[in-house]
Short mmCIF file of C-alpha atoms in Angstrom, two decimals:
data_model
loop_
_atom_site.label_atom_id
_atom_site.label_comp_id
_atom_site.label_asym_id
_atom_site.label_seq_id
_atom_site.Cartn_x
_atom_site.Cartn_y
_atom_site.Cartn_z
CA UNK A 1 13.73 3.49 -26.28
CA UNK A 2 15.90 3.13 -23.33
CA UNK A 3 16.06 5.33 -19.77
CA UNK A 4 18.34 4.95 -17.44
CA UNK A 5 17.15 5.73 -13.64
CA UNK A 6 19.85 8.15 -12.38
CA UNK A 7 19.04 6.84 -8.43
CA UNK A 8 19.77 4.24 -6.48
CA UNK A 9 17.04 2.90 -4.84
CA UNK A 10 15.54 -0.08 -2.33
CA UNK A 11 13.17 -0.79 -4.96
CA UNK A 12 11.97 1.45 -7.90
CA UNK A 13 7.59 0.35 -8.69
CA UNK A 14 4.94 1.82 -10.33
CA UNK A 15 1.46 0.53 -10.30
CA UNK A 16 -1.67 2.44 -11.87
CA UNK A 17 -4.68 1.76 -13.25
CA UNK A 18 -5.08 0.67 -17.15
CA UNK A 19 -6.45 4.27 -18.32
CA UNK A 20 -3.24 6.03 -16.50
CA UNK A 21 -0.54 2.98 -18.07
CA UNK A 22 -2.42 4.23 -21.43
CA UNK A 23 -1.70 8.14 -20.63
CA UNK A 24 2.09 7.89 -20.17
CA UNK A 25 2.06 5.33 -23.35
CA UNK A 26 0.41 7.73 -25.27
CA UNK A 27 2.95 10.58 -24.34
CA UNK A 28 5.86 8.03 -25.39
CA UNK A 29 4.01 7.43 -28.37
CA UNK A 30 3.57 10.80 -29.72
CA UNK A 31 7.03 12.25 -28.26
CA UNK A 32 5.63 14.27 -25.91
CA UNK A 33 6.80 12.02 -22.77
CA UNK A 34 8.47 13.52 -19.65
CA UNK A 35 11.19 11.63 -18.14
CA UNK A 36 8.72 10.41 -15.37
CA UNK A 37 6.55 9.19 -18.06
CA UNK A 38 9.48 7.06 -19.27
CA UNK A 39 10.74 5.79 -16.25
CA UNK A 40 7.27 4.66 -15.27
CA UNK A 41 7.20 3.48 -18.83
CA UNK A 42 10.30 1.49 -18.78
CA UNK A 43 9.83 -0.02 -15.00
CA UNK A 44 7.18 -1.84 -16.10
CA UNK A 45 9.07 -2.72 -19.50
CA UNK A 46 11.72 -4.28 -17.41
CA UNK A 47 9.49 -5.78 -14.73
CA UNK A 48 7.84 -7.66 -17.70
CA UNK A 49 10.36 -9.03 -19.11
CA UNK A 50 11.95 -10.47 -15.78
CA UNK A 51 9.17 -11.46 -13.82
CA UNK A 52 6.68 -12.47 -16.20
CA UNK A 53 8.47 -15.15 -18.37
CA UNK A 54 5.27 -16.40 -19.22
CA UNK A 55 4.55 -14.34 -21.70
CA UNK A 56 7.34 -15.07 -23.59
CA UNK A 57 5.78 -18.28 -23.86
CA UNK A 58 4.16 -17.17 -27.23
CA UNK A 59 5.35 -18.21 -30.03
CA UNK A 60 7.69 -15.98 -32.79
CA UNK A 61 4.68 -17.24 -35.14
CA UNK A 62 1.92 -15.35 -32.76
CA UNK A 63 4.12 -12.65 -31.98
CA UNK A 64 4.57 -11.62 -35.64
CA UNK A 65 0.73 -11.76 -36.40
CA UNK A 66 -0.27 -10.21 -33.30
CA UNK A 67 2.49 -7.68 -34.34
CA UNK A 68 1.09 -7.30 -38.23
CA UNK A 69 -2.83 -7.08 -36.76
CA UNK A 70 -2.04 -3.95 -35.03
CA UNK A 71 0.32 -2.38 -38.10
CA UNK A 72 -2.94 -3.10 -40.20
CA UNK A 73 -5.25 -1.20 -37.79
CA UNK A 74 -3.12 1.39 -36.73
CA UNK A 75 -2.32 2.30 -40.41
CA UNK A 76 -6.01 2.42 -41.43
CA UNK A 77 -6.98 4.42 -38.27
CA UNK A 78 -4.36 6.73 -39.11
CA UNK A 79 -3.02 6.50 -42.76
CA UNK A 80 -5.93 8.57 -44.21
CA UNK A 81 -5.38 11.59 -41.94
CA UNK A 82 -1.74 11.96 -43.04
CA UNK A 83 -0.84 15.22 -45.42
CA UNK A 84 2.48 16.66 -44.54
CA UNK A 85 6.00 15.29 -45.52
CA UNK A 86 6.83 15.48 -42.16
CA UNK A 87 4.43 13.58 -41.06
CA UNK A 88 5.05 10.68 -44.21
CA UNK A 89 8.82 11.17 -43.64
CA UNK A 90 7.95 9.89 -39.70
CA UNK A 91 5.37 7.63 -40.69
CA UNK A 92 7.37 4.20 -40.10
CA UNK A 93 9.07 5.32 -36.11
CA UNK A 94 5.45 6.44 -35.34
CA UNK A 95 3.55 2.98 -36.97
CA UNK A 96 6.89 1.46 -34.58
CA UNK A 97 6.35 2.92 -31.66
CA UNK A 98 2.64 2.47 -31.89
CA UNK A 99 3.22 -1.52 -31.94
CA UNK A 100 5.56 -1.32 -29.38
CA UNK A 101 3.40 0.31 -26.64
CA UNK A 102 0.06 -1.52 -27.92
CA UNK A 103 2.37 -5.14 -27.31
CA UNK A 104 2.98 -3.58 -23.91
CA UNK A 105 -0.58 -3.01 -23.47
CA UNK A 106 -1.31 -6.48 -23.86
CA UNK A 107 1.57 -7.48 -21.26
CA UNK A 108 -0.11 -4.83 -19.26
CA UNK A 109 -3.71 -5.70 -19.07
CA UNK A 110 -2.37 -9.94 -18.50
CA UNK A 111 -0.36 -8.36 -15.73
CA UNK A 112 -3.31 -6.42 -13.59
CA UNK A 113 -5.01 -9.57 -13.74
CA UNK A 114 -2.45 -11.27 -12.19
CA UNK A 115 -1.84 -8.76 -9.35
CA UNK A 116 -1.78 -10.26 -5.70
CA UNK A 117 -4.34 -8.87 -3.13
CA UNK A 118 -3.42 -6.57 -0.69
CA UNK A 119 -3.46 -7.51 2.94
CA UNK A 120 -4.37 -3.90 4.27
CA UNK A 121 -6.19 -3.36 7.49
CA UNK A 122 -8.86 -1.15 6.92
CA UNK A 123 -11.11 0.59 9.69
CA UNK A 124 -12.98 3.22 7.69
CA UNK A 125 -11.91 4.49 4.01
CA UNK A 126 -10.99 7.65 3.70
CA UNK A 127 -12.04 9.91 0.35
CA UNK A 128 -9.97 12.64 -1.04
CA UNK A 129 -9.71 16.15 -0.69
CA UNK A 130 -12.19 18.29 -2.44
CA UNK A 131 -12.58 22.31 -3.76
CA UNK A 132 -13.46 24.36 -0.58
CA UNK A 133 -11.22 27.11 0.89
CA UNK A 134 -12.05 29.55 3.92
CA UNK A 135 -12.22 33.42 3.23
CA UNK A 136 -10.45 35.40 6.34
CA UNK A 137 -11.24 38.96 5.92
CA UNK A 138 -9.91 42.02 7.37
CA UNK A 139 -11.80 42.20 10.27
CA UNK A 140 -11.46 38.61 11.34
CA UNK A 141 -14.32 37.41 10.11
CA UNK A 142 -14.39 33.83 8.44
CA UNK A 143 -16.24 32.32 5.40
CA UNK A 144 -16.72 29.41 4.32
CA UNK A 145 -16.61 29.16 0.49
CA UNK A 146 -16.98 25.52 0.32
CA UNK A 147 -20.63 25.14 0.39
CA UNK A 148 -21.65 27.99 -1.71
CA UNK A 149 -23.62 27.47 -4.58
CA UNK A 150 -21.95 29.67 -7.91
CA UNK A 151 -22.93 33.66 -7.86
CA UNK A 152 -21.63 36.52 -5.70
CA UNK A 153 -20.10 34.83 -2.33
CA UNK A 154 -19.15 38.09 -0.13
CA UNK A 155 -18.55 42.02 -0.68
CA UNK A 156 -16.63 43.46 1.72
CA UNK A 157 -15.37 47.01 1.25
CA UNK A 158 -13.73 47.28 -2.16
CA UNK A 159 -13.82 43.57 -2.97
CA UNK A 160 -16.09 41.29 -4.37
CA UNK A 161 -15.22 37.75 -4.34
CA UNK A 162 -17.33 35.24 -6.49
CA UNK A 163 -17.75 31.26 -6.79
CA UNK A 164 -18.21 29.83 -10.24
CA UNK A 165 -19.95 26.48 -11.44
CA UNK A 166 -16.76 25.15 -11.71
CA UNK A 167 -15.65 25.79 -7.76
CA UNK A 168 -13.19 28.90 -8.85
CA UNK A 169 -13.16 31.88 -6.98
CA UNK A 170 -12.96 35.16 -8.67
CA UNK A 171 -11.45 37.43 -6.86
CA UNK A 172 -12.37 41.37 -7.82
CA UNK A 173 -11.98 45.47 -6.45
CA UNK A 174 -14.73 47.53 -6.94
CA UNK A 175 -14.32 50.81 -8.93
CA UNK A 176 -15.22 53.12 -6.32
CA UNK A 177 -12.90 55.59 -6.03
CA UNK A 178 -14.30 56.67 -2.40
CA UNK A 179 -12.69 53.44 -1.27
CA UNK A 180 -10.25 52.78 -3.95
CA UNK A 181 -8.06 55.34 -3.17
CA UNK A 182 -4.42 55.45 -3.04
CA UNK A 183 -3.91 56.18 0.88
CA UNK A 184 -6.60 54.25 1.86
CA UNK A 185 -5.06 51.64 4.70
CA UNK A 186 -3.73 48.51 3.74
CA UNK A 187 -6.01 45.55 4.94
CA UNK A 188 -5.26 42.01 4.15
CA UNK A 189 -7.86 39.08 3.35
CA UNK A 190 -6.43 35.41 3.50
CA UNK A 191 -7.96 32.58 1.11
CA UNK A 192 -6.93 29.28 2.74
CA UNK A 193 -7.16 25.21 2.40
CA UNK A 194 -7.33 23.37 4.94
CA UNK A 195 -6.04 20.11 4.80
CA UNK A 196 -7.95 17.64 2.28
CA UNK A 197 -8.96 20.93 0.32
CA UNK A 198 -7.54 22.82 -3.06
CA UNK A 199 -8.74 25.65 -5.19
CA UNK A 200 -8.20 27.94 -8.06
CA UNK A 201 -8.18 32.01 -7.68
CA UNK A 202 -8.33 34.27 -9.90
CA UNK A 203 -6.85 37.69 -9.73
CA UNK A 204 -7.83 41.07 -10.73
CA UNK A 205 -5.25 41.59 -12.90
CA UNK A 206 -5.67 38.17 -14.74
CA UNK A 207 -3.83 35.98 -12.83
CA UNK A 208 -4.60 32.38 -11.61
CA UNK A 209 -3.25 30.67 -8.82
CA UNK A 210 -4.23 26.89 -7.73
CA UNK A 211 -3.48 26.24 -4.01
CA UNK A 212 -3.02 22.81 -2.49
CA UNK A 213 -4.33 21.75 0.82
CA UNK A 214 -3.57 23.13 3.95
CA UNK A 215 -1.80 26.88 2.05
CA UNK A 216 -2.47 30.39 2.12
CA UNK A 217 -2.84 33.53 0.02
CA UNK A 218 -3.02 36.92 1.49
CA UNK A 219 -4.25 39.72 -0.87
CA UNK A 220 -3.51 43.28 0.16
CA UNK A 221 -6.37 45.98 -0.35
CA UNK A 222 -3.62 48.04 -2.49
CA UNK A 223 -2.98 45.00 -4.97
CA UNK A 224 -4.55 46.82 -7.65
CA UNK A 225 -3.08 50.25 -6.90
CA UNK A 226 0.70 49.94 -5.83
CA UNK A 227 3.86 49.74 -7.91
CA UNK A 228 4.11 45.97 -7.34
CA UNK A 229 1.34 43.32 -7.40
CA UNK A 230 1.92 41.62 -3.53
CA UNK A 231 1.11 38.82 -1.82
CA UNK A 232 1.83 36.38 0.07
CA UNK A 233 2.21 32.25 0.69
CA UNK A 234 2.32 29.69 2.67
CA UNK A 235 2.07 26.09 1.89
CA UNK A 236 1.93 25.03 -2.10
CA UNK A 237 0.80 27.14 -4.79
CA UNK A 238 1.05 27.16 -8.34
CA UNK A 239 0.90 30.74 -10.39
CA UNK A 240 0.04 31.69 -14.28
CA UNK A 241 1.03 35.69 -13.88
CA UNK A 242 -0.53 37.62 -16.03
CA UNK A 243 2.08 39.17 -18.48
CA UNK A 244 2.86 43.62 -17.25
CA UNK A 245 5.80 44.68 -17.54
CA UNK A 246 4.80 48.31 -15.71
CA UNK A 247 3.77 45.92 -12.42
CA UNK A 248 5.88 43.38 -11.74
CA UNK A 249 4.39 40.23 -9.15
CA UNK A 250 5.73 39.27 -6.34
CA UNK A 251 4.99 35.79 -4.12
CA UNK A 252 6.41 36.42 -0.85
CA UNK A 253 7.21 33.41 1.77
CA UNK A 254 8.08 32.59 5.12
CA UNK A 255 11.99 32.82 3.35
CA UNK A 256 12.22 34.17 0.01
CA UNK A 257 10.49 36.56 -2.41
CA UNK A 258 9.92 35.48 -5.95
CA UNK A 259 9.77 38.25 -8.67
CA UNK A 260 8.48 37.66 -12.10
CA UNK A 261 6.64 39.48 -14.87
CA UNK A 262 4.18 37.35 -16.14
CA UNK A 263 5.29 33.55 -16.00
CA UNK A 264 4.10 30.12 -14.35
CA UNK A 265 5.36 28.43 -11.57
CA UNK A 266 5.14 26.51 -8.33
CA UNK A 267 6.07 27.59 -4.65
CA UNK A 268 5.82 24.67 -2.22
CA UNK A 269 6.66 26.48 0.99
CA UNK A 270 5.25 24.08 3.78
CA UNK A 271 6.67 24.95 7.32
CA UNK A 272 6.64 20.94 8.13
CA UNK A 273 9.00 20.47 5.12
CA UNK A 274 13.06 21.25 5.45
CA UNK A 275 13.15 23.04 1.95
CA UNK A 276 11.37 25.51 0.02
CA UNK A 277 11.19 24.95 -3.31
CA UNK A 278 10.35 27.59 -6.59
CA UNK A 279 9.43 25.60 -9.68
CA UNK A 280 9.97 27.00 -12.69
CA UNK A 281 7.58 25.88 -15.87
CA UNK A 282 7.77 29.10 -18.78
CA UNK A 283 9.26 32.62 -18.80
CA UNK A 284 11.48 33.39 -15.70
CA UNK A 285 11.35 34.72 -12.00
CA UNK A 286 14.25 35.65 -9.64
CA UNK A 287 14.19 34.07 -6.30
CA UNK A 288 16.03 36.13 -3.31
CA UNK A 289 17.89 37.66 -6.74
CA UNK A 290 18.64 34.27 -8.12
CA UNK A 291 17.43 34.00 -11.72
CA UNK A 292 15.80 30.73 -12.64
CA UNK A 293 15.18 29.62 -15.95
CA UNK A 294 11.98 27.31 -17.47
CA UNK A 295 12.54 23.50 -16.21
CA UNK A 296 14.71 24.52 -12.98
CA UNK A 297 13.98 25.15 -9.35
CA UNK A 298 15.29 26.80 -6.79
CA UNK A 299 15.63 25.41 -3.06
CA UNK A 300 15.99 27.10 -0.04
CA UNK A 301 17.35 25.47 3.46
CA UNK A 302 18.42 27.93 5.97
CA UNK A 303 20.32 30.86 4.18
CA UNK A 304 21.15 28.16 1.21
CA UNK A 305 19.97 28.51 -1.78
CA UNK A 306 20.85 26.08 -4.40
CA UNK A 307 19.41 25.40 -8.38
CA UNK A 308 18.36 22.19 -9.48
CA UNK A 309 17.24 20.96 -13.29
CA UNK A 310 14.02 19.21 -12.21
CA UNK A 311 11.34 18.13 -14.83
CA UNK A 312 8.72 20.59 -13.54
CA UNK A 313 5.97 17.81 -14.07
CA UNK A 314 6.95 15.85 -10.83
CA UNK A 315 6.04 19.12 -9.26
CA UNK A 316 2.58 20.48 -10.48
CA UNK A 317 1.14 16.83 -10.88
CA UNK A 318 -1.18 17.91 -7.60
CA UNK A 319 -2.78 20.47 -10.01
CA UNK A 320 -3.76 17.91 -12.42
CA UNK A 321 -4.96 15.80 -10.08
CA UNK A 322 -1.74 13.29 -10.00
CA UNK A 323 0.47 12.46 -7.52
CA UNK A 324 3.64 11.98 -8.73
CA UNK A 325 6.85 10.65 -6.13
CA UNK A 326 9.73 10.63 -8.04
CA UNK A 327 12.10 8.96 -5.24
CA UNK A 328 11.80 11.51 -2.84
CA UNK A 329 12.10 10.55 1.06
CA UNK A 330 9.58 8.03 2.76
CA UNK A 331 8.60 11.02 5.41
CA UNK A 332 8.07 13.72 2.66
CA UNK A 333 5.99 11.45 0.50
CA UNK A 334 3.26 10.65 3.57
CA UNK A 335 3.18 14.00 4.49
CA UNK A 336 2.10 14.68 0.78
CA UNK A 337 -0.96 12.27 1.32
CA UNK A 338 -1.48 13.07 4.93
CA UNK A 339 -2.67 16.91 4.09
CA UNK A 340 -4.66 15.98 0.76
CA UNK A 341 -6.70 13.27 3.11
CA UNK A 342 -6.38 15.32 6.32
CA UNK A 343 -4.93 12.31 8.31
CA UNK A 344 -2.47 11.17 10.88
CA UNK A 345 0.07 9.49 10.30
CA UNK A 346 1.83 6.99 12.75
CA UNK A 347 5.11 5.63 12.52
CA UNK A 348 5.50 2.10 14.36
CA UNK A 349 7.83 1.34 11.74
CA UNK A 350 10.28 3.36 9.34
CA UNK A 351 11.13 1.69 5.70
CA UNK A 352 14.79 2.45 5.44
CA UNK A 353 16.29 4.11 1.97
CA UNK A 354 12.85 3.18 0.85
CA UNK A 355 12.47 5.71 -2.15
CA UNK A 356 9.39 5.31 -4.54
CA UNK A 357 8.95 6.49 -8.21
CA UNK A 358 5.04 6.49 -8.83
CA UNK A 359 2.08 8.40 -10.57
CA UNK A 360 -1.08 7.80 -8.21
CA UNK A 361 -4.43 9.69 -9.35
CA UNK A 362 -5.55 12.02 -6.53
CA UNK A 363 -9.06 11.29 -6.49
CA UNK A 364 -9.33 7.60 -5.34
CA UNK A 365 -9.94 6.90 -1.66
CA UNK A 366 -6.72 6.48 0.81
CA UNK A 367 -6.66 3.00 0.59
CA UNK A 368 -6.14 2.56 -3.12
CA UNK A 369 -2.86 4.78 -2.93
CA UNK A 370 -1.31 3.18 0.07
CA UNK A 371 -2.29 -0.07 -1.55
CA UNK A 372 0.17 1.16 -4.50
CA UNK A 373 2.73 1.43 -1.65
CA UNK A 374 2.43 -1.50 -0.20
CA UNK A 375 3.43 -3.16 -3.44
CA UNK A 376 6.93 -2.48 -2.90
CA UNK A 377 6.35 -4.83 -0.27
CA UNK A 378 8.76 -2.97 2.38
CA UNK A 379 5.94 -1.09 4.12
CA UNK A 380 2.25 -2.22 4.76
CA UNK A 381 -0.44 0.16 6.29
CA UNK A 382 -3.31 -0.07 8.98
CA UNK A 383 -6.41 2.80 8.00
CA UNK A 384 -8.03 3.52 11.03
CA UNK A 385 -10.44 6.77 10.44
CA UNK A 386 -8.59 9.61 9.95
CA UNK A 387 -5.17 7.74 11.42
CA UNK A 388 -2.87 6.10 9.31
CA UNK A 389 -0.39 3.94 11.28
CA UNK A 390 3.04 2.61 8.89
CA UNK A 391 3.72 -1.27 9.77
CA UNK A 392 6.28 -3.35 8.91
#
């Protein structure tokens, strides 16, 4: 299984930890691999097999029993489960594949065990972002719904909005009708992250939206009682609409309005980015009357508007917990970390055409992801605090 990288870049790495080289295996193994899963995939392939002659060094002889060890134990881990044709018809690319990752494996593990140290200065670690968000209501008035312990969090006027165990906020209108009324005022309360903060809403009418650090989502009062479900954006958000074909949703942004019916999708509308970009995972939404179909995004400079085939993955890894740079400028990529660790960044040197393809879990400190940078070894970083300063 072959992929070819359709950019040109300085240098093209990946480095992760053993349990994530094991997740994008896994994908490749069962055929449910993205294209970033096989790029990452077939870096290291290649990097293997050119910079690690050494383990060619086995023999054919240990090769082929190493290679009829694993047939034996992958067929009686998964020979008994198998009932379908199908899955008999498939049985020998699947037992192949298998092998082929597992020999990797092997490569894999010998390879982080080889890895050089990193010669990072380091004043003070920083730790990732966390679930907390600020409630802004009407009136001004700020909350802060980071600390709060699961049960009702605030009631104000006709809305109730509610912490779980599991840090989601549900957000809800009360039934009465003496303030649910139809020409009652529009009022508008914000939920916000700030930077090195995420969380998860969910809407009256069923829908969830995820926003990434330093965004915003203003609810109207009339969200349940207009035409239209409203609101608005800024920053990065991902949306699951709930499916009504009598109210359709809109996601309004600094420049464009996205209209769906009930699909998913990702906004990353950051006013410190050139571009605004609409992600598009299942169903479809029209953006500024541009129709986008699943696996394509839409991106806005100026009064541009242009339609991309993106896999949709690079784009929502943040809600998983991933980070995922798939070659995308040096800048854009530390401005990514810089809000989910709320930190400075300072330039007192700029990696030219230094593009990086990478999958970097979101929940290790600062140092371990810019210590996955600094493998490329064009760029090399000094943590002071909350300031991260880019050496050459």
């Amino acid at each position: 299984m072959r992929v070819h990288v359709l950019y040109i870049y300085k240098r093209i790495w990946e480095y992760m930890e053993k349990e994530e080289f094991i997740s994008v295996s896994a994908h490749v193994a069962d055929g449910s691999a993205t294209e970033s899963d096989l790029i990452i995939y077939n870096t290291y392939y290649d990097h293997f097999q050119t910079d690690h002659p050494e383990w060619n060094t086995v023999s054919d002889r240990d090769k082929e029993e190493i290679k009829n060890t694993l047939y034996q134990k992958i067929d009686t881990g998964i020979h008994p489960a198998r009932k379908s044709t199908g899955i008999i018809k498939l049985w020998p690319q699947i037992t192949a594949a298998a092998v082929l990752l597992l020999t990797v494996g092997i490569a894999v593990l010998f390879y982080f065990k080889h890895q050089p140290s990193s010669q990072m200065q380091l004043v003070n670690d920083v730790a990732p972002g966390k679930n907390t968000a600020i409630l802004t209501l009407a009136n001004g008035k700020k909350i802060d719904l980071g600390g709060t312990r699961a049960g009702k969090v605030v009631a104000y006027g006709n809305v109730t909005v509610t912490r779980t165990k599991n840090g989601q906020l549900l957000y809800a209108f009360n039934n009465n009708p003496k303030t649910n009324t139809g020409d009652q005022q529009v009022a508008y309360n914000t939920i916000s992250t700030p930077r090195g903060g995420q969380i998860q809403i969910n809407l009256p009418d069923g829908t969830r939206v995820w926003l990434n650090a330093d965004s915003r989502l203003i609810i109207p009062s009339t969200f349940n009682l207009q035409p239209n479900r409203q609101v608005k954006m800024e920053g990065e958000g991902y949306f699951e609409v709930a499916h009504n074909p009598n109210k359709p949703f809109q996601v309004t942004t600094n420049d464009q309005v996205v209209e769906v019916l009930g699909t998913h999708f990702n906004i990353n509308s950051y006013a410190d980015e050139p571009e605004t970009k609409t992600t598009l995972l299942a169903g479809s939404v029209k953006v500024n009357q541009q129709i986008l179909k699943p696996g394509q995004q839409s991106v806005i400079s100026g009064n541009e508007i242009k339609v991309l085939t993106v896999d949709p993955e690079t784009e929502t890894g943040w809600k998983d917990g991933v980070f995922i740079f798939d070659g995308q400028d040096f800048k854009s990529l530390m401005r990514t970390i810089s809000r989910w660790y709320d930190v400075e960044v300072v330039y007192e040197y700029v990696p030219e055409n230094l593009h990086i393809v990478a999958r970097v879990s979101r929940y290790r400190n600062i140092s371990e992801v810019l210590r996955r940078l600094e493998q490329t070894e064009d760029v090399n970083f000094k943590i002071e605090g909350r300031r991260i300063r880019v050496i050459k």
